[in-house]
PDB file of C-alpha atoms in Angstrom:
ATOM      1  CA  UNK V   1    -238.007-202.613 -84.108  1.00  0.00           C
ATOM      2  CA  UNK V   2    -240.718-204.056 -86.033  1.00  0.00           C
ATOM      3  CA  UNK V   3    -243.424-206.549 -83.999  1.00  0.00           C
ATOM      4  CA  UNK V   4    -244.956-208.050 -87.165  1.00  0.00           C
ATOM      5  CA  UNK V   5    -243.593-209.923 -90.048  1.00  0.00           C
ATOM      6  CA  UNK V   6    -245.836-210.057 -93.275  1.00  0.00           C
ATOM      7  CA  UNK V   7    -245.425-213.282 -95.303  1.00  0.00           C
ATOM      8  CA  UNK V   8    -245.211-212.913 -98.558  1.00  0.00           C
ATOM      9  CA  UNK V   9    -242.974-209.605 -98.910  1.00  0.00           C
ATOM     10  CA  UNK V  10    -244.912-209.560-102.746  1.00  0.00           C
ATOM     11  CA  UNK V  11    -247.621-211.529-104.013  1.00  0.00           C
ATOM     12  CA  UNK V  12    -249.425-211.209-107.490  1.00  0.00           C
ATOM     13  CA  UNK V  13    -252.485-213.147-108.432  1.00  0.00           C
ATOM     14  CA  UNK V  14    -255.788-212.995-111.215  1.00  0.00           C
ATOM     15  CA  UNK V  15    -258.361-210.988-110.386  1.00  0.00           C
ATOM     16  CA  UNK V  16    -260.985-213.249-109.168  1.00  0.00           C
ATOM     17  CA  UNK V  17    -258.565-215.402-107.240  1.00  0.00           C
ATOM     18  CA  UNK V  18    -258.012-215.026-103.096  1.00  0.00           C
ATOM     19  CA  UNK V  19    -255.231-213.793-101.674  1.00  0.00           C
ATOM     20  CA  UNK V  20    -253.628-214.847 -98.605  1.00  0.00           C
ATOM     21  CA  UNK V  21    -251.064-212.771 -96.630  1.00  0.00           C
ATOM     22  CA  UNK V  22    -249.894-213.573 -93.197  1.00  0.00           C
ATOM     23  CA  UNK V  23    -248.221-211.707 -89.938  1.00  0.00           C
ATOM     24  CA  UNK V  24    -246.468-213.249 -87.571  1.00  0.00           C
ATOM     25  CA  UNK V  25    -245.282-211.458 -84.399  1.00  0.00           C
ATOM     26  CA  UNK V  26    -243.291-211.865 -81.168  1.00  0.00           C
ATOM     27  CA  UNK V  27    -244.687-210.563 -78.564  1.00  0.00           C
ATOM     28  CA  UNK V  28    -248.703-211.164 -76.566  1.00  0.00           C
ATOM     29  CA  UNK V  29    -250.764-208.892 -77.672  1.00  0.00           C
ATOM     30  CA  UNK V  30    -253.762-206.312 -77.015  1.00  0.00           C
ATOM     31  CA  UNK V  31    -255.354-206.702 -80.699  1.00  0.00           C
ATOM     32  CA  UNK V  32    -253.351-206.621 -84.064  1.00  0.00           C
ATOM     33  CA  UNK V  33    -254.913-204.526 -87.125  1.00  0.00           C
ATOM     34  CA  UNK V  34    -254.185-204.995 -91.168  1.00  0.00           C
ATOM     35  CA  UNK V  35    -253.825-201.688 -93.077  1.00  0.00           C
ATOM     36  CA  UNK V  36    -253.874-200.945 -96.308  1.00  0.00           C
ATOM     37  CA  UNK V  37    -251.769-198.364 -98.305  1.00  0.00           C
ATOM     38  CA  UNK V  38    -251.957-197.275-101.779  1.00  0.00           C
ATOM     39  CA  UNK V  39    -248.909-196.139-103.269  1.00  0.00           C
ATOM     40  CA  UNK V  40    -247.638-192.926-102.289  1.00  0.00           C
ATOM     41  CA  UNK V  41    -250.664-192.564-100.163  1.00  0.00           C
ATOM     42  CA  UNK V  42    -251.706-193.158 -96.401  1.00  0.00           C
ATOM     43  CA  UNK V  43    -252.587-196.143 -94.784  1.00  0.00           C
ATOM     44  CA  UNK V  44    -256.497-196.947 -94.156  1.00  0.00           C
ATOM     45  CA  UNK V  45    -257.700-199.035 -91.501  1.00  0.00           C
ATOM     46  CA  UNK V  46    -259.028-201.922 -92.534  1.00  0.00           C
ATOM     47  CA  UNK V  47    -259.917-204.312 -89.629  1.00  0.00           C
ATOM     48  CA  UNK V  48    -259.096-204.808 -86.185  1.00  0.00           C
ATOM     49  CA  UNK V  49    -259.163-208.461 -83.949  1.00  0.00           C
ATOM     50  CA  UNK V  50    -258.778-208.510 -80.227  1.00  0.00           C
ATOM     51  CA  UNK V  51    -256.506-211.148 -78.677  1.00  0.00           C
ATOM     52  CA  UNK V  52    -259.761-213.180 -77.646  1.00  0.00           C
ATOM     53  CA  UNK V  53    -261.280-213.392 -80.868  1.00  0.00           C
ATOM     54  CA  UNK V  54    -259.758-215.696 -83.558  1.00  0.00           C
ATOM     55  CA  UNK V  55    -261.604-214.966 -86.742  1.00  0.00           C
ATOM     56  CA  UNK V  56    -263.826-212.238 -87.889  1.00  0.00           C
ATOM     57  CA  UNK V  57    -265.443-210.509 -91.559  1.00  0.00           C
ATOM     58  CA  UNK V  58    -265.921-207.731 -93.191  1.00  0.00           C
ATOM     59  CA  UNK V  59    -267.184-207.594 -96.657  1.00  0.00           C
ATOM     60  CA  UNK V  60    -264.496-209.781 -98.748  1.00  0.00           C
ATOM     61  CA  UNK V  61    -262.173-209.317 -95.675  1.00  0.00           C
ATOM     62  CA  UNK V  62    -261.310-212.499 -93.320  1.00  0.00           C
ATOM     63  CA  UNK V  63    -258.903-212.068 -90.571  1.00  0.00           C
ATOM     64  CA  UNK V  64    -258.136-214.903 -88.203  1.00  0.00           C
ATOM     65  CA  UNK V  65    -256.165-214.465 -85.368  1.00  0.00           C
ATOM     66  CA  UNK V  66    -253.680-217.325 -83.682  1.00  0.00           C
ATOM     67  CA  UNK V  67    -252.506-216.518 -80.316  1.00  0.00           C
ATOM     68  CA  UNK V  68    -250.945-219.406 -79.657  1.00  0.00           C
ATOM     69  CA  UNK V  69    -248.478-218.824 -82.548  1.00  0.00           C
ATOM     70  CA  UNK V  70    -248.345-215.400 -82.673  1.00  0.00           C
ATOM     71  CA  UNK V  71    -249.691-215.228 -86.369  1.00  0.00           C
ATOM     72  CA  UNK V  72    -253.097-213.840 -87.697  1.00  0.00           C
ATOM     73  CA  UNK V  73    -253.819-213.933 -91.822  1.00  0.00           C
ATOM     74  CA  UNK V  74    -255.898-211.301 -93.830  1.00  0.00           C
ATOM     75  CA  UNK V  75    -257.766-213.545 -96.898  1.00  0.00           C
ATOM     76  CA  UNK V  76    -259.324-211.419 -99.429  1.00  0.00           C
ATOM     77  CA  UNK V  77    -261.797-213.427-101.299  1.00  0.00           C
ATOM     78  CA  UNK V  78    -262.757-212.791-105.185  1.00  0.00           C
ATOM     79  CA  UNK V  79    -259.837-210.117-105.626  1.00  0.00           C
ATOM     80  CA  UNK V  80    -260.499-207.112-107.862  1.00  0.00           C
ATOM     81  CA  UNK V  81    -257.587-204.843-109.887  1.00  0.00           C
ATOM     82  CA  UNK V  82    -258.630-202.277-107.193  1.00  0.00           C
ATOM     83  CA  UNK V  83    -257.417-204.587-104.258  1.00  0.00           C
ATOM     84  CA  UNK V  84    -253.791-203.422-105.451  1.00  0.00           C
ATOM     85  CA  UNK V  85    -251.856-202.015-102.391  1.00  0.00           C
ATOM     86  CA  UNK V  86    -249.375-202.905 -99.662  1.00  0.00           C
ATOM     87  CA  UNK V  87    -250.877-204.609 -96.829  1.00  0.00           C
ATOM     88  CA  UNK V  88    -249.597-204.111 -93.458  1.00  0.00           C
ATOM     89  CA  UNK V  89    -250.577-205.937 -89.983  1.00  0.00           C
ATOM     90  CA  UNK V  90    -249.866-203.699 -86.804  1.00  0.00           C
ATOM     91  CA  UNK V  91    -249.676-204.630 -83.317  1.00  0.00           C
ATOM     92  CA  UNK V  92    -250.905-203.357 -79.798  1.00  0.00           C
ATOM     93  CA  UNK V  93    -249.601-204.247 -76.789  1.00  0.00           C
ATOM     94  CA  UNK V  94    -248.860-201.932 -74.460  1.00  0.00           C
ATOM     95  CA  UNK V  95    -251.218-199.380 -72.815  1.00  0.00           C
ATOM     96  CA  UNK V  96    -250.534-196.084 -74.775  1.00  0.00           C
ATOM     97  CA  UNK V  97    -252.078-196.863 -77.511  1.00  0.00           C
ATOM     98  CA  UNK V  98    -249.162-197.336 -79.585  1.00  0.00           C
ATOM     99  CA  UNK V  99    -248.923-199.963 -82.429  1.00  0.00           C
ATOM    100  CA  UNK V 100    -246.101-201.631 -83.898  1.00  0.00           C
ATOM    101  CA  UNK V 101    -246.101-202.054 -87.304  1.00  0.00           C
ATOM    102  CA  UNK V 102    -244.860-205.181 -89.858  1.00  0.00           C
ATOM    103  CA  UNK V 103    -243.087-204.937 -93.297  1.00  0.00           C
ATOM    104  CA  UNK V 104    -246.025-205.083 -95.336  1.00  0.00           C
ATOM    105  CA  UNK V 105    -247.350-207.451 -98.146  1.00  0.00           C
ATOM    106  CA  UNK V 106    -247.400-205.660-101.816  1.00  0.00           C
ATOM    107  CA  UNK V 107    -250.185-207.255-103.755  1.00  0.00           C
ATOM    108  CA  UNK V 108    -250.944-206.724-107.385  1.00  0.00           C
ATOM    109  CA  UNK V 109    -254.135-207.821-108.820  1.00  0.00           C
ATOM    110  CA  UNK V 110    -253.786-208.257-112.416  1.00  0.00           C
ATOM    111  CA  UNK V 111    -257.271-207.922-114.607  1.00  0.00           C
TER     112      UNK V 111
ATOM    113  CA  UNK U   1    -266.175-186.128 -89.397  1.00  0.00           C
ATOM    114  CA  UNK U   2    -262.693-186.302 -88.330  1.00  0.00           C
ATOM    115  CA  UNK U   3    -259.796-185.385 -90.842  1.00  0.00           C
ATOM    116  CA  UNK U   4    -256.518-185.018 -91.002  1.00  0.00           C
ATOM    117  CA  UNK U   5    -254.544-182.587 -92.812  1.00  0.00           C
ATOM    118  CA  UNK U   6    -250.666-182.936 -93.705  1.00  0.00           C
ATOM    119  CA  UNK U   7    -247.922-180.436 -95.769  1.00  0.00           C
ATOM    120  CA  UNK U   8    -246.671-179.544 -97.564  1.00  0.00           C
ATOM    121  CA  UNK U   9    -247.260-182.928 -99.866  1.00  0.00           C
ATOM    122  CA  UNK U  10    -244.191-182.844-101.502  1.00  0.00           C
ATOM    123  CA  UNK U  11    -240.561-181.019-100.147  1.00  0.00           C
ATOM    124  CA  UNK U  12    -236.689-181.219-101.411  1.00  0.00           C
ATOM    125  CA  UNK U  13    -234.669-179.793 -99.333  1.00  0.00           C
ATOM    126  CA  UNK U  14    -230.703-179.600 -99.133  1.00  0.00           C
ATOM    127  CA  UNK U  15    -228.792-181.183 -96.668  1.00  0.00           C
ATOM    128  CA  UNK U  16    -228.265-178.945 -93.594  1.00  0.00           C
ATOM    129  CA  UNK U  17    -231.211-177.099 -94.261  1.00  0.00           C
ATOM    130  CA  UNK U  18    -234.073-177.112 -91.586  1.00  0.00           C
ATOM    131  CA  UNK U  19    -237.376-178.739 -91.999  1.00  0.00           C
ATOM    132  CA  UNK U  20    -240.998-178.375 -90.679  1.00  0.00           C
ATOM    133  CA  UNK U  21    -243.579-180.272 -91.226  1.00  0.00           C
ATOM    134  CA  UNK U  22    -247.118-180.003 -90.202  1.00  0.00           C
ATOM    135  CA  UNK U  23    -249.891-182.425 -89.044  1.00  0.00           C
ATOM    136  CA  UNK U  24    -253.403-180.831 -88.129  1.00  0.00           C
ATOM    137  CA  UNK U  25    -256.528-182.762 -87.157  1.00  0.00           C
ATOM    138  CA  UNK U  26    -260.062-181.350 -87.338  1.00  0.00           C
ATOM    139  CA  UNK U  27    -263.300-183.209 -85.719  1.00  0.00           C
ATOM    140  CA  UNK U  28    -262.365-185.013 -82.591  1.00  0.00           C
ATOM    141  CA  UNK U  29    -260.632-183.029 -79.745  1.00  0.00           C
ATOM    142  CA  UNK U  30    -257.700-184.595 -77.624  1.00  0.00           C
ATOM    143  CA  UNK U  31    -256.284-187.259 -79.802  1.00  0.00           C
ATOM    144  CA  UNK U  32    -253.198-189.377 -79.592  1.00  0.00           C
ATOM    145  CA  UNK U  33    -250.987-188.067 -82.319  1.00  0.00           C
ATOM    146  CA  UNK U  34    -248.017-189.799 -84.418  1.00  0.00           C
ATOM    147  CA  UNK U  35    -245.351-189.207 -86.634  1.00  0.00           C
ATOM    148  CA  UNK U  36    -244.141-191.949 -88.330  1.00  0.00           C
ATOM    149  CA  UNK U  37    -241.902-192.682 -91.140  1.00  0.00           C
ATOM    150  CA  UNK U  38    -241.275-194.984 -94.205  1.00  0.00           C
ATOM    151  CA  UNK U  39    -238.576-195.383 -96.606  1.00  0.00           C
ATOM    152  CA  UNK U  40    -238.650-196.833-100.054  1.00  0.00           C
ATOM    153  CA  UNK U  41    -240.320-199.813-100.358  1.00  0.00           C
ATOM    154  CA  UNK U  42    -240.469-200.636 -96.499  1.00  0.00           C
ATOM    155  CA  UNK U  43    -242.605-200.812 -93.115  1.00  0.00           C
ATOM    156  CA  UNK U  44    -243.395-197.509 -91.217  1.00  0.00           C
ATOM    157  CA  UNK U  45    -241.262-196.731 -88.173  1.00  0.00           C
ATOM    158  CA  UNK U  46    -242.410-194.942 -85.415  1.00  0.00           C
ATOM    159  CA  UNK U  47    -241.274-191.712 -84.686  1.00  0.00           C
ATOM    160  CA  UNK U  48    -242.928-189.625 -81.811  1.00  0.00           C
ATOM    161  CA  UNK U  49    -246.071-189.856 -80.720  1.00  0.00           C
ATOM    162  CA  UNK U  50    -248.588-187.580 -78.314  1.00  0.00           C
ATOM    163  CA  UNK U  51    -250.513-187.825 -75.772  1.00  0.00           C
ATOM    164  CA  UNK U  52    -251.242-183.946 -74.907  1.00  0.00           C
ATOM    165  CA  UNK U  53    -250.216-181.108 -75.656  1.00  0.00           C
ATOM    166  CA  UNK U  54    -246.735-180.494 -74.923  1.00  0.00           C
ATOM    167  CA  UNK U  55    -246.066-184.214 -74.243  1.00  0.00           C
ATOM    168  CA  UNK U  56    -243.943-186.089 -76.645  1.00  0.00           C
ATOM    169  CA  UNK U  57    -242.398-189.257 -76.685  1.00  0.00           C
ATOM    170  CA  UNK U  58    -239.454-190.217 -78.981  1.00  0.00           C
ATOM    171  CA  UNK U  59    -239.282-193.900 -80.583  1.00  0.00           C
ATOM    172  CA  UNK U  60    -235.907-193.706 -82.113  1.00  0.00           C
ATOM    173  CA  UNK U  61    -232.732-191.368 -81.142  1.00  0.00           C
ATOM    174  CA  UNK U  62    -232.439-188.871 -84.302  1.00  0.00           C
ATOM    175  CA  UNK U  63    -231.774-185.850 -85.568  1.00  0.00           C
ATOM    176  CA  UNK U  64    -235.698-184.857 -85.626  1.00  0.00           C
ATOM    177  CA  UNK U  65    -238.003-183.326 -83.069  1.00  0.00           C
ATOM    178  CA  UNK U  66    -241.525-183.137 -82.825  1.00  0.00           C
ATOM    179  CA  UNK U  67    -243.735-180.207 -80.799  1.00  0.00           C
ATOM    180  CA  UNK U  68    -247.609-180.291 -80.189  1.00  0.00           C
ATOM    181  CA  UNK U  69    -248.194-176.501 -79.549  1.00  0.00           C
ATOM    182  CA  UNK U  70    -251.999-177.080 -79.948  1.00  0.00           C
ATOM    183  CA  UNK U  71    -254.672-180.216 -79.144  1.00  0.00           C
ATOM    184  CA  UNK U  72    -255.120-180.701 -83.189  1.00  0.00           C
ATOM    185  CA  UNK U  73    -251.449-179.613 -84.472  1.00  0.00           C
ATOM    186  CA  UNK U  74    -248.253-181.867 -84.458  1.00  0.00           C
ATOM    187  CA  UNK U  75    -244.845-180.642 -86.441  1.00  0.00           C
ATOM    188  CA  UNK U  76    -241.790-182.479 -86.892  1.00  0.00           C
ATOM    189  CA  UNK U  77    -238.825-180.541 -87.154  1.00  0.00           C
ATOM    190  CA  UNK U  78    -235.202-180.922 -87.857  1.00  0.00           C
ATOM    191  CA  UNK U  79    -232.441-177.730 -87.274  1.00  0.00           C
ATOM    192  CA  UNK U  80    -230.067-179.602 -90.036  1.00  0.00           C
ATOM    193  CA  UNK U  81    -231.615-182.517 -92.557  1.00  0.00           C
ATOM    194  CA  UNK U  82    -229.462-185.269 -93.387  1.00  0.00           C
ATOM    195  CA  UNK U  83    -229.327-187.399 -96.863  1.00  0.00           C
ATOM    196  CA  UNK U  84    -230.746-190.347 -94.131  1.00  0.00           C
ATOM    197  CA  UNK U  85    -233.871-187.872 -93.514  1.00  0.00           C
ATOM    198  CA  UNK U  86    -235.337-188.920 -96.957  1.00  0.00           C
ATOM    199  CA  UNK U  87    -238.462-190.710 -96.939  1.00  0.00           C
ATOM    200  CA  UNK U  88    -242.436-190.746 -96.907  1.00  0.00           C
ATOM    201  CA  UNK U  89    -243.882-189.166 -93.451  1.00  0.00           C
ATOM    202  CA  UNK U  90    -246.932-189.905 -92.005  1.00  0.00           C
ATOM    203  CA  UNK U  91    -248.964-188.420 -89.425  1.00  0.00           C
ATOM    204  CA  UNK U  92    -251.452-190.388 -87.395  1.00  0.00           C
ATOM    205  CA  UNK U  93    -254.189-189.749 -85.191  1.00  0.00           C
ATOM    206  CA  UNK U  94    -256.009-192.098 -82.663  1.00  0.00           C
ATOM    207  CA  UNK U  95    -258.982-191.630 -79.634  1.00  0.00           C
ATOM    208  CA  UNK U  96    -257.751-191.103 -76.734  1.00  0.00           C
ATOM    209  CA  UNK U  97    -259.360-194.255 -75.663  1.00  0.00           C
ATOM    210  CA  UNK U  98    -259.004-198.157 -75.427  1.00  0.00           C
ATOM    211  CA  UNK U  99    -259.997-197.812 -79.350  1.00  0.00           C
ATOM    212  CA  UNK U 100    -256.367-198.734 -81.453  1.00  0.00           C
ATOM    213  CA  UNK U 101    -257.601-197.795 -84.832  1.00  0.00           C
ATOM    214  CA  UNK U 102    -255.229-195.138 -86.148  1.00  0.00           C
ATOM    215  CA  UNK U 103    -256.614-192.821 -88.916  1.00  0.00           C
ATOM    216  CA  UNK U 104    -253.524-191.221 -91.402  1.00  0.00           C
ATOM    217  CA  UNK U 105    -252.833-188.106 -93.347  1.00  0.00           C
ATOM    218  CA  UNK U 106    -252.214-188.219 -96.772  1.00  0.00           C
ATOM    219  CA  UNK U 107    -248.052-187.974 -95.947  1.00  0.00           C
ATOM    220  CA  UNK U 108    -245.432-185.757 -96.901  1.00  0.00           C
ATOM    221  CA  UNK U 109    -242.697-186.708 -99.310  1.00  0.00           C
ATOM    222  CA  UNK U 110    -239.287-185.375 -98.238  1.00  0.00           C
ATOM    223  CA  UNK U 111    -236.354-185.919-100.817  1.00  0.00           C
ATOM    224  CA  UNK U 112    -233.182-184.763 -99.233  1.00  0.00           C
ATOM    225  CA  UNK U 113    -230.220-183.630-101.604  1.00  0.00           C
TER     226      UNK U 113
END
C-alpha cells in the first residue's frame, strides 16, 4: 500500500512562480525523500530529510519535514519550464532499506 | 561512477507469453536491488527487492518472479503475462548501508496484448 500521499495530484503554474507540493504519510518514519520523474523516464533523487531534521536546501529546493503530522512539503522557488515532471515523496521506515512510495505530484511549468 | 542498465526499453508481448526482463548495475558491488512497477499515470509499487544474491523478497502476491543470479544482475520474469502485467518497470539500486537514496534505471515499457 502506498505510505505517502502527494497533495496536489496536478499542479500548473508560470514559470517564475513557486511551487508547493505536499506528502503526508501514516506511519513514524526513518527519513522521507522527494523524487523526481520525467515522463517515461526514471526517477532521480532529489533530496533526502531525516526524521530529526525539519527543514533543509538545496539549490531552489526546500524540504521541510513535520513529524508531528506526518507531512513534509518540497517548495521549488523561481520555477523554470524545465522543472516539468512528477514529483514523488518516498518513505523509510523499516530497517531494510526499503521505501514506500506516494502518488506523485505532476507539475507543469508553463513559459 | 555507478550506473544502471535496464532492457530491453520497450517490449509488447501477447498474453500468455513469457517475459524477462533485465536490471544490471555497474560501479558499486553488493547493492540492494528493486523492481518496482508503475501504471499509467500512477505511484510506483514495489515489487521484489534484494538483498544478496539469491535472496528475494516479494511485496505483492503475482504472477511475476524475480532471480538475482549475480551481485550486479536482477531479472523479473513471468512463465505467462497477463493484460494486468502492462505497465512502466523500474529497477532500483541502493548501498547496502544506512544510506536510503535509491538510484533508477531508465525502465522498461511492457504493453501486454
Amino acid at each position: 500500500s502506498q505510505q505517502g500521499e502527494e497533495d496536489p495530484q496536478a499542479l500548473s503554474i508560470q514559470e517564475g512562480e513557486n511551487a508547493t507540493m505536499n506528502c503526508s504519510y501514516k506511519t513514524s518514519i526513518n527519513n522521507l525523500q522527494w523524487y523526481r520523474q520525467n515522463s517515461g523516464r526514471g526517477l532521480v533523487h532529489l533530496i533526502l530529510i531525516r526524521s530529526n531534521e525539519r527543514e533543509k536546501h538545496s539549490g531552489r529546493l526546500r524540504v521541510t519535514l513535520d513529524t508531528s503530522k506526518k507531512s513534509s512539503s518540497l517548495l521549488i522557488t523561481a520555477s523554470r519550464a524545465a522543472d516539468t515532471a512528477s514529483y514523488f515523496c518516498a518513505t523509510n521506515s523499516g530497517g531494510y532499506q526499503k521505501v514506500t512510495f506516494g502518488t506523485g505530484t505532476k507539475l507543469q511549468v508553463i513559459p | 561512477s555507478q550506473t544502471i542498465h535496464q532492457w530491453p526499453a520497450t517490449l509488447v508481448q501477447p498474453v500468455g507469453s513469457p517475459l524477462s526482463l533485465e536490471c544490471t548495475v555497474e560501479g558499486t558491488s553488493n547493492p540492494n536491488l528493486y523492481w518496482y512497477r508503475q501504471a499509467a499515470g500512477r505511484g510506483l509499487q514495489l515489487l521484489f527487492y534484494s538483498v544478496g544474491i539469491g535472496q528475494i523478497s516479494s511485496e505483492v502476491p503475482q504472477n511475476l518472479s524475480a532471480s538475482r543470479p549475480q551481485d550486479r544482475q536482477f531479472i523479473l520474469s513471468s512463465k505467462k503475462l497477463l493484460l494486468s502485467d502492462s505497465g512502466f518497470y523500474l529497477c532500483a539500486w541502493s548501498v547496502s548501508s544506512k544510506t536510503d537514496t535509491q538510484y533508477f534505471g531508465p525502465g522498461t515499457r511492457l504493453t501486454v496484448l
